Short mmCIF file of C-alpha atoms in Angstrom, two decimals:
data_model
loop_
_atom_site.label_atom_id
_atom_site.label_comp_id
_atom_site.label_asym_id
_atom_site.label_seq_id
_atom_site.Cartn_x
_atom_site.Cartn_y
_atom_site.Cartn_z
CA MET C 230 7.60 7.20 23.46
CA LYS C 231 5.70 3.17 23.16
CA VAL C 232 4.35 2.75 19.82
CA LEU C 233 1.63 -0.16 18.65
CA VAL C 234 1.35 -1.36 14.87
CA ILE C 235 -2.38 -3.57 14.16
CA GLY C 236 -1.43 -5.06 11.34
CA GLY C 237 0.53 -8.63 10.22
CA GLY C 238 1.74 -8.44 7.08
CA ALA C 239 5.56 -6.72 5.22
CA ARG C 240 3.86 -3.68 5.52
CA GLU C 241 3.58 -3.12 9.11
CA HIS C 242 7.39 -5.18 9.15
CA ALA C 243 8.35 -2.04 6.94
CA LEU C 244 6.61 -0.09 9.43
CA CYS C 245 7.07 -1.28 13.19
CA ARG C 246 11.57 -1.77 10.54
CA SER C 247 11.87 1.57 10.84
CA LEU C 248 9.83 2.86 14.37
CA SER C 249 12.88 0.73 15.19
CA LEU C 250 15.44 2.81 13.84
CA ASP C 251 13.64 6.18 15.55
CA PRO C 252 15.25 7.18 18.94
CA ASP C 253 12.42 7.92 20.07
CA VAL C 254 10.70 4.88 20.26
CA THR C 255 12.02 3.50 24.11
CA ALA C 256 9.27 0.39 23.18
CA LEU C 257 7.59 -1.55 20.03
CA HIS C 258 4.85 -3.71 19.90
CA CYS C 259 2.49 -5.21 17.10
CA ALA C 260 -1.09 -6.99 17.21
CA PRO C 261 -1.00 -9.34 16.10
CA GLY C 262 2.74 -9.63 14.12
CA ASN C 263 4.40 -11.91 12.32
CA ALA C 264 7.61 -14.28 12.25
CA GLY C 265 9.71 -11.28 10.84
CA ILE C 266 8.37 -8.05 13.10
CA ALA C 267 8.52 -10.40 16.33
CA GLU C 268 12.51 -9.84 15.66
CA VAL C 269 12.04 -5.35 16.00
CA ALA C 270 9.22 -5.41 17.73
CA GLU C 271 6.94 -7.59 20.93
CA LEU C 272 3.90 -9.33 20.04
CA HIS C 273 0.39 -9.34 21.36
CA PRO C 274 -2.34 -11.70 19.33
CA VAL C 275 -5.34 -9.65 18.92
CA ASP C 276 -8.79 -9.23 16.75
CA GLN C 277 -7.27 -6.05 14.93
CA LEU C 278 -10.80 -5.42 13.15
CA ASP C 279 -11.75 -5.66 16.69
CA GLY C 280 -12.53 -1.25 17.48
CA ASP C 281 -12.46 -2.59 21.46
CA ALA C 282 -9.94 -4.96 21.39
CA VAL C 283 -7.47 -3.10 20.22
CA ALA C 284 -8.18 0.32 22.17
CA ARG C 285 -7.96 -1.42 25.96
CA LEU C 286 -4.49 -3.54 24.36
CA ALA C 287 -2.98 -0.03 23.69
CA THR C 288 -4.35 1.65 27.09
CA GLU C 289 -3.51 -1.31 28.95
CA LEU C 290 0.56 -0.50 27.15
CA GLY C 291 0.50 2.82 27.80
CA ALA C 292 1.15 3.60 24.01
CA GLY C 293 1.58 7.16 23.32
CA LEU C 294 0.11 6.66 19.54
CA VAL C 295 -1.04 3.24 17.41
CA VAL C 296 -0.44 3.44 13.84
CA VAL C 297 -2.67 0.50 12.30
CA GLY C 298 -1.47 -0.61 9.09
CA PRO C 299 -4.25 -2.66 6.79
CA GLU C 300 -7.42 -1.08 5.15
CA ALA C 301 -10.23 -3.41 7.13
CA PRO C 302 -9.25 -2.25 10.74
CA LEU C 303 -9.27 1.48 9.09
CA VAL C 304 -13.19 0.45 7.52
CA ALA C 305 -14.52 -1.47 11.05
CA GLY C 306 -13.05 1.79 12.90
CA VAL C 307 -10.53 0.51 14.47
CA ALA C 308 -9.21 4.34 14.96
CA ASP C 309 -12.33 6.10 15.86
CA ALA C 310 -12.08 3.30 19.17
CA VAL C 311 -8.89 4.06 19.54
CA ARG C 312 -8.98 8.34 19.53
CA ALA C 313 -11.91 8.09 21.60
CA ALA C 314 -10.06 6.40 24.43
CA GLY C 315 -7.22 8.89 24.03
CA ILE C 316 -5.09 7.71 22.05
CA PRO C 317 -3.07 9.86 19.79
CA VAL C 318 -3.24 7.29 16.61
CA PHE C 319 -2.63 7.83 13.07
CA GLY C 320 -5.72 6.44 11.37
CA PRO C 321 -7.80 7.70 9.26
CA SER C 322 -11.95 7.84 11.02
CA ARG C 323 -13.79 5.11 9.75
CA GLU C 324 -16.26 7.91 7.82
CA ALA C 325 -13.40 9.13 5.51
CA ALA C 326 -12.07 6.18 5.11
CA GLU C 327 -15.18 4.80 3.19
CA LEU C 328 -12.65 6.51 0.74
CA GLU C 329 -11.53 3.29 0.18
CA GLY C 330 -13.97 1.02 2.13
CA SER C 331 -15.99 2.43 -1.16
CA LYS C 332 -14.90 3.24 -4.60
CA ALA C 333 -18.28 4.88 -5.14
CA PHE C 334 -17.34 7.98 -2.33
CA ALA C 335 -13.54 8.75 -3.30
CA LYS C 336 -15.63 9.15 -6.72
CA ASP C 337 -18.25 11.80 -6.19
CA VAL C 338 -15.45 12.74 -2.66
CA MET C 339 -13.05 13.06 -6.60
CA ALA C 340 -16.28 14.90 -8.14
CA GLY C 341 -16.77 17.67 -5.24
CA ALA C 342 -12.60 18.61 -5.04
CA GLY C 343 -12.71 19.25 -8.53
CA VAL C 344 -10.17 16.09 -8.71
CA PRO C 345 -9.62 14.58 -12.21
CA THR C 346 -10.36 11.36 -12.68
CA ALA C 347 -11.80 8.51 -15.34
CA ARG C 348 -15.58 9.03 -16.15
CA SER C 349 -16.95 6.29 -14.75
CA TYR C 350 -20.47 4.40 -14.21
CA VAL C 351 -21.65 3.31 -10.59
CA CYS C 352 -24.14 0.23 -11.18
CA THR C 353 -26.02 -2.47 -9.46
CA THR C 354 -27.92 -4.47 -11.97
CA PRO C 355 -27.30 -6.88 -14.78
CA GLU C 356 -29.33 -4.23 -16.92
CA GLU C 357 -26.74 -1.05 -16.20
CA ILE C 358 -23.02 -3.06 -15.84
CA ASP C 359 -24.37 -3.90 -19.81
CA GLU C 360 -24.97 -0.51 -20.52
CA ALA C 361 -21.56 0.71 -19.39
CA LEU C 362 -19.98 -1.66 -20.39
CA ASP C 363 -21.54 -0.96 -23.69
CA ALA C 364 -21.28 2.58 -22.92
CA PHE C 365 -16.20 2.78 -22.18
CA GLY C 366 -15.83 -0.95 -24.72
CA ALA C 367 -12.89 -2.66 -23.94
CA PRO C 368 -9.92 -3.24 -22.27
CA TYR C 369 -12.82 -2.49 -19.49
CA VAL C 370 -11.54 -1.38 -16.05
CA VAL C 371 -14.37 -3.18 -13.85
CA LYS C 372 -14.39 -2.06 -9.42
CA ASP C 373 -15.80 -3.92 -7.40
CA ASP C 374 -16.62 -1.44 -4.65
CA GLY C 375 -15.43 -2.37 -1.14
CA LEU C 376 -12.18 -3.75 0.02
CA ALA C 377 -11.33 -6.70 -1.55
CA ALA C 378 -7.84 -6.82 -0.43
CA GLY C 379 -6.09 -5.72 -4.21
CA LYS C 380 -7.89 -8.11 -5.38
CA GLY C 381 -10.82 -6.90 -6.57
CA VAL C 382 -10.70 -4.73 -10.03
CA VAL C 383 -10.58 -6.84 -13.46
CA VAL C 384 -9.09 -4.99 -16.60
CA THR C 385 -9.47 -7.38 -19.27
CA ASP C 386 -10.51 -6.80 -23.01
CA ASP C 387 -12.80 -9.85 -23.15
CA LEU C 388 -15.99 -8.99 -22.55
CA ALA C 389 -17.53 -12.38 -20.33
CA GLN C 390 -14.83 -11.58 -17.89
CA ALA C 391 -15.77 -8.29 -17.28
CA ARG C 392 -19.44 -8.60 -16.95
CA ALA C 393 -18.56 -12.45 -15.14
CA HIS C 394 -16.84 -10.25 -12.73
CA ALA C 395 -19.55 -7.35 -11.92
CA LEU C 396 -21.58 -10.13 -11.35
CA ALA C 397 -19.90 -11.24 -8.56
CA CYS C 398 -19.74 -8.02 -6.91
CA ASP C 399 -23.11 -6.38 -5.09
CA ARG C 400 -21.89 -3.17 -6.58
CA VAL C 401 -20.04 -2.47 -8.85
CA VAL C 402 -18.23 0.83 -9.74
CA ILE C 403 -16.77 0.30 -14.63
CA GLU C 404 -15.23 3.26 -15.80
CA GLU C 405 -12.72 3.95 -18.93
CA PHE C 406 -9.53 2.72 -19.07
CA LEU C 407 -7.13 5.21 -18.59
CA ASP C 408 -3.34 5.26 -21.19
CA GLY C 409 -0.26 5.85 -19.72
CA PRO C 410 1.96 3.94 -17.09
CA GLU C 411 0.94 4.65 -13.25
CA VAL C 412 2.64 6.38 -10.18
CA SER C 413 2.35 5.62 -6.15
CA LEU C 414 2.23 8.63 -3.85
CA PHE C 415 1.37 8.91 -0.98
CA ALA C 416 0.97 11.70 1.72
CA ILE C 417 1.07 12.00 5.31
CA THR C 418 -2.51 15.22 7.04
CA ASP C 419 -3.49 15.64 9.55
CA GLY C 420 -6.45 16.66 7.60
CA THR C 421 -5.81 20.45 7.44
CA THR C 422 -1.80 20.25 5.50
CA VAL C 423 -0.87 17.77 3.52
CA LEU C 424 2.78 16.35 3.07
CA PRO C 425 3.43 14.47 1.05
CA LEU C 426 5.83 11.21 0.43
CA GLN C 427 8.64 10.23 -2.85
CA PRO C 428 6.39 8.30 -5.04
CA ALA C 429 6.74 5.18 -5.77
CA GLN C 430 5.52 2.40 -8.97
CA ASP C 431 4.55 -0.97 -7.91
CA PHE C 432 3.59 -4.45 -10.39
CA LYS C 433 0.05 -5.13 -9.87
CA ARG C 434 0.18 -8.78 -12.45
CA ALA C 435 1.62 -11.85 -10.94
CA LEU C 436 3.72 -12.46 -14.07
CA ASP C 437 7.12 -11.19 -15.65
CA GLY C 438 6.04 -8.36 -18.93
CA ASP C 439 2.43 -6.91 -16.56
CA GLU C 440 0.69 -10.28 -18.32
CA GLY C 441 -1.00 -12.55 -14.87
CA PRO C 442 -3.60 -11.77 -13.47
CA ASN C 443 -3.72 -8.45 -10.51
CA THR C 444 -2.39 -9.25 -7.26
CA GLY C 445 -2.88 -7.68 -3.55
CA GLY C 446 1.68 -6.18 -5.71
CA MET C 447 4.73 -8.23 -6.76
CA GLY C 448 7.27 -5.56 -6.73
CA ALA C 449 7.77 -1.89 -6.02
CA TYR C 450 10.49 0.74 -6.79
CA SER C 451 11.75 3.94 -6.11
CA PRO C 452 12.73 6.64 -7.37
CA LEU C 453 10.67 7.06 -10.50
CA PRO C 454 13.82 8.35 -12.88
CA TRP C 455 11.41 8.88 -15.64
CA ALA C 456 8.71 10.80 -13.54
CA GLU C 457 8.12 14.89 -14.31
CA PRO C 458 10.57 16.88 -11.56
CA LYS C 459 7.53 18.21 -10.24
CA LEU C 460 4.63 15.73 -10.35
CA VAL C 461 5.34 15.37 -6.23
CA GLU C 462 4.07 19.10 -5.98
CA GLU C 463 1.96 18.66 -8.83
CA VAL C 464 -0.78 16.37 -7.45
CA LEU C 465 -0.69 17.70 -4.04
CA ALA C 466 -1.92 21.01 -6.10
CA THR C 467 -4.77 18.70 -7.93
CA VAL C 468 -5.22 15.52 -6.13
CA LEU C 469 -3.40 14.83 -2.59
CA GLN C 470 -5.70 19.01 0.01
CA PRO C 471 -8.62 19.15 -2.98
CA THR C 472 -9.48 15.80 -1.54
CA VAL C 473 -8.43 17.17 1.83
CA ASP C 474 -10.34 20.61 1.79
CA GLU C 475 -13.28 18.26 0.11
CA LEU C 476 -13.14 16.04 3.09
CA ARG C 477 -13.19 18.04 6.06
CA ARG C 478 -14.94 19.88 4.58
CA ARG C 479 -17.86 17.87 4.34
CA GLY C 480 -17.76 17.68 7.94
CA THR C 481 -15.02 13.52 7.30
CA PRO C 482 -12.16 15.34 7.82
CA PHE C 483 -9.06 12.67 7.30
CA SER C 484 -6.19 12.45 9.13
CA GLY C 485 -3.81 10.28 8.56
CA LEU C 486 -1.86 8.69 4.68
CA LEU C 487 -4.10 8.98 1.73
CA TYR C 488 -2.59 6.43 -0.90
CA ALA C 489 -3.24 8.07 -4.56
CA GLY C 490 -2.52 5.44 -7.74
CA LEU C 491 -2.38 8.39 -10.61
CA ALA C 492 -2.31 7.06 -13.88
CA MET C 493 0.47 9.15 -16.34
CA THR C 494 -2.47 9.75 -19.11
CA SER C 495 -1.60 11.60 -22.42
CA ARG C 496 -4.22 13.57 -21.43
CA GLY C 497 -2.26 14.76 -17.90
CA VAL C 498 -2.85 13.38 -14.71
CA ARG C 499 -5.45 11.88 -13.68
CA VAL C 500 -6.70 9.45 -10.09
CA ILE C 501 -7.10 5.51 -10.85
CA GLU C 502 -8.22 4.25 -6.86
CA PHE C 503 -7.49 6.57 -3.28
CA ASN C 504 -6.01 4.11 -0.37
CA ALA C 505 -6.61 5.03 3.38
CA ARG C 506 -3.85 3.56 4.12
CA PHE C 507 0.50 2.99 3.69
CA GLY C 508 0.31 0.58 0.47
CA ASP C 509 1.78 -2.85 -0.25
CA PRO C 510 4.52 -3.09 -0.52
CA GLU C 511 5.47 -0.13 -2.03
CA THR C 512 5.91 1.51 1.62
CA GLN C 513 8.52 -1.41 1.90
CA VAL C 514 10.40 1.03 -1.03
CA VAL C 515 9.24 4.26 0.21
CA LEU C 516 10.52 3.45 3.59
CA ALA C 517 13.68 2.22 2.84
CA ARG C 518 14.70 5.86 1.16
CA LEU C 519 13.52 7.98 4.45
CA ARG C 520 15.65 9.58 6.81
CA THR C 521 13.68 10.92 8.35
CA PRO C 522 13.10 9.53 11.48
CA LEU C 523 9.26 7.89 11.56
CA ALA C 524 7.42 8.11 14.98
CA GLY C 525 7.43 11.65 15.57
CA VAL C 526 5.63 13.03 12.09
CA LEU C 527 3.23 10.84 12.85
CA LEU C 528 2.49 11.73 15.98
CA ASN C 529 2.73 15.33 14.71
CA ALA C 530 -0.35 13.88 11.83
CA ALA C 531 -1.83 12.25 14.77
CA ASN C 532 -2.35 14.98 16.93
CA GLY C 533 -2.78 18.01 14.35
CA THR C 534 0.17 19.47 14.05
CA LEU C 535 1.85 18.38 10.31
CA ASP C 536 2.31 21.63 10.84
CA ASP C 537 4.66 22.19 13.00
CA GLN C 538 7.18 19.15 10.57
CA ALA C 539 9.85 19.92 9.55
CA PRO C 540 10.89 19.57 5.81
CA LEU C 541 11.30 15.97 4.75
CA SER C 542 14.42 14.13 4.29
CA TRP C 543 15.20 11.81 1.53
CA SER C 544 17.85 9.47 0.70
CA ASP C 545 19.79 10.00 -2.81
CA ASP C 546 19.41 6.79 -3.27
CA ALA C 547 17.20 3.81 -5.36
CA ALA C 548 15.39 0.77 -3.19
CA VAL C 549 13.51 -1.82 -5.05
CA THR C 550 10.99 -5.05 -3.12
CA VAL C 551 10.57 -7.71 -4.87
CA VAL C 552 8.10 -10.22 -3.47
CA ILE C 553 7.97 -13.31 -2.76
CA ALA C 554 4.81 -15.41 -2.99
CA SER C 555 3.29 -18.40 -2.34
CA HIS C 556 2.39 -21.58 -4.17
CA ASN C 557 -0.45 -20.87 -6.13
CA TYR C 558 -1.29 -17.41 -5.85
CA PRO C 559 -3.42 -15.11 -5.92
CA GLU C 560 -5.53 -18.10 -6.06
CA THR C 561 -5.35 -19.88 -3.62
CA PRO C 562 -2.17 -20.14 -1.40
CA ARG C 563 -0.87 -23.44 -0.44
CA THR C 564 0.32 -22.37 3.16
CA GLY C 565 2.59 -24.09 5.56
CA ASP C 566 5.98 -24.85 3.54
CA PRO C 567 9.16 -23.66 5.31
CA ILE C 568 11.20 -20.41 4.39
CA GLU C 569 15.39 -21.09 4.10
CA GLY C 570 17.75 -19.51 3.68
CA LEU C 571 16.71 -16.07 5.88
CA GLY C 572 19.60 -15.81 8.12
CA GLU C 573 22.21 -16.28 4.60
CA VAL C 574 20.35 -12.97 3.83
CA ALA C 575 20.84 -11.52 6.67
CA GLU C 576 24.73 -12.55 7.44
CA LYS C 577 26.12 -11.57 3.39
CA ASP C 578 23.58 -9.17 2.27
CA ALA C 579 22.49 -6.78 5.73
CA PRO C 580 21.75 -3.76 5.26
CA LEU C 581 21.79 -2.85 2.07
CA ALA C 582 19.33 -5.44 1.28
CA TYR C 583 17.17 -6.93 4.67
CA VAL C 584 13.45 -9.46 3.41
CA LEU C 585 10.53 -7.57 5.30
CA HIS C 586 8.00 -10.89 6.29
CA ALA C 587 4.12 -10.50 4.79
CA GLY C 588 2.48 -14.16 5.00
CA THR C 589 4.82 -15.84 7.62
CA LYS C 590 5.37 -17.24 11.09
CA ARG C 591 6.87 -19.65 13.07
CA ASP C 592 6.64 -23.00 13.48
CA GLY C 593 9.22 -24.13 16.66
CA ASP C 594 13.03 -23.37 16.23
CA ALA C 595 10.95 -23.32 10.81
CA ILE C 596 9.60 -20.30 10.02
CA VAL C 597 6.75 -21.40 7.66
CA SER C 598 4.01 -19.68 5.28
CA ALA C 599 1.48 -18.64 5.81
CA GLY C 600 -0.20 -16.74 3.19
CA GLY C 601 -0.28 -16.05 -0.58
CA ARG C 602 2.08 -12.99 -0.10
CA VAL C 603 5.62 -14.39 1.94
CA LEU C 604 8.14 -12.15 1.99
CA SER C 605 8.63 -9.03 0.91
CA VAL C 606 12.93 -9.20 -0.43
CA THR C 607 13.96 -4.51 0.26
CA ALA C 608 17.77 -3.74 -1.06
CA THR C 609 18.79 0.29 -1.81
CA GLY C 610 21.29 1.36 -3.51
CA THR C 611 22.94 4.16 -5.77
CA ASP C 612 21.23 3.99 -8.14
CA LEU C 613 18.10 1.36 -9.55
CA ALA C 614 20.22 -1.27 -10.75
CA GLN C 615 22.71 -1.69 -8.07
CA ALA C 616 19.24 -2.44 -5.94
CA ARG C 617 17.24 -4.67 -8.00
CA GLU C 618 20.88 -6.85 -7.94
CA ARG C 619 21.42 -6.92 -4.63
CA ALA C 620 17.36 -7.48 -4.17
CA TYR C 621 17.62 -10.43 -6.91
CA ALA C 622 20.23 -11.87 -4.97
CA ALA C 623 19.17 -11.61 -2.17
CA VAL C 624 16.33 -13.57 -3.45
CA GLY C 625 18.16 -15.96 -4.72
CA ARG C 626 19.40 -17.37 -0.86
CA ILE C 627 15.81 -17.73 0.26
CA ARG C 628 14.16 -21.29 -0.51
CA LEU C 629 10.60 -21.93 -0.38
CA ASP C 630 9.05 -24.31 -2.44
CA GLY C 631 6.51 -24.10 -4.90
CA SER C 632 7.35 -20.06 -4.98
CA GLN C 633 7.27 -17.54 -7.25
CA HIS C 634 8.28 -13.97 -7.64
CA ARG C 635 8.51 -11.55 -10.75
CA THR C 636 12.04 -10.83 -12.47
CA ASP C 637 11.37 -8.07 -13.68
CA ILE C 638 10.91 -5.37 -11.00
CA ALA C 639 12.17 -1.81 -12.09
CA ARG C 640 14.26 -3.51 -14.99
CA LYS C 641 12.43 -0.50 -17.87
CA ALA C 642 13.20 1.94 -14.72
CA ALA C 643 16.77 0.80 -14.71
CA GLU C 644 18.15 -0.05 -18.44
CA ALA C 645 16.37 3.10 -19.51
#
């Protein structure tokens, strides 16, 4: 089949890489893509928030499947426009994508589904904000109700910082702090059947030791050697399936990728947030371990035939990804800097380590930075220690002026 992927980050590069390795994919297209994706897919300029434009492109290409990567096009209803054109699409409708588009909507769905999550208040006035902050106390957890590219959450002991973030949002969710390690678990669903993937852990803070500001994610690893063996089974039963069932009951069935951000608290599993798409950078490590060809699984979800899908096959290998970010990320990142060393990684480290592009573009013969998170250097190994070693060896070959990366991705898990 011909496949069109919408988006242009490292998540989409990971998706395109997996789809390019699928023998059933006869042609691979991406819009708008980036400099790295251009090596495995044909790129097309498109406004990814314009559903009609995306549907027209998919029709012109004769696409048999459209995969919508980022959250903003989903919340804008791009998947609806593609479906209306009669083309199978992997990604939820605009209404169902509100599970990510609105934290308040997600909390309401979780309440209806009986899904365990943090107690919270939805606030729109300074008075409500002050009452909620006072009720929960520090550490304060303040979430912009809408989309904020992974940077809309502040967790702080500083009341003034928490209040300032809350006042800057039109509508804000303030909730109790959840203790314990965090886990990301993806599930592919057609609105009825739910097929969980393997769990991963990502690193949100910019600096080593989980210091610094929140980011879109600075690295990830999978599997989780410290997690309970029945974690996936438990989350499927208590979180994923009830949420999909509740959305279907409400008349807004969710078809696509349901992402549960979880806290392993002293009181059990609690949902921190839902996303309506593959997470970045967790996708990079989860897909690195998936052996089942990807296109057929996504097409079954798009067509409502996921119950026909054979069980997924996974590699026993571990995977680690390390994000290289540009100077001054996550504030106002500097762009336009040349990236060197990509050829060295391809020559010396592939296929056990490889580079997935996030914010890059081609400038003449050079590839330059074009965003905050620039590259995701991904590696596999027999265990996390070996995967880490390979990932960081490849990171060391890459030269980008002023760039930054964390040096402790998966370190604790590898040493445990």
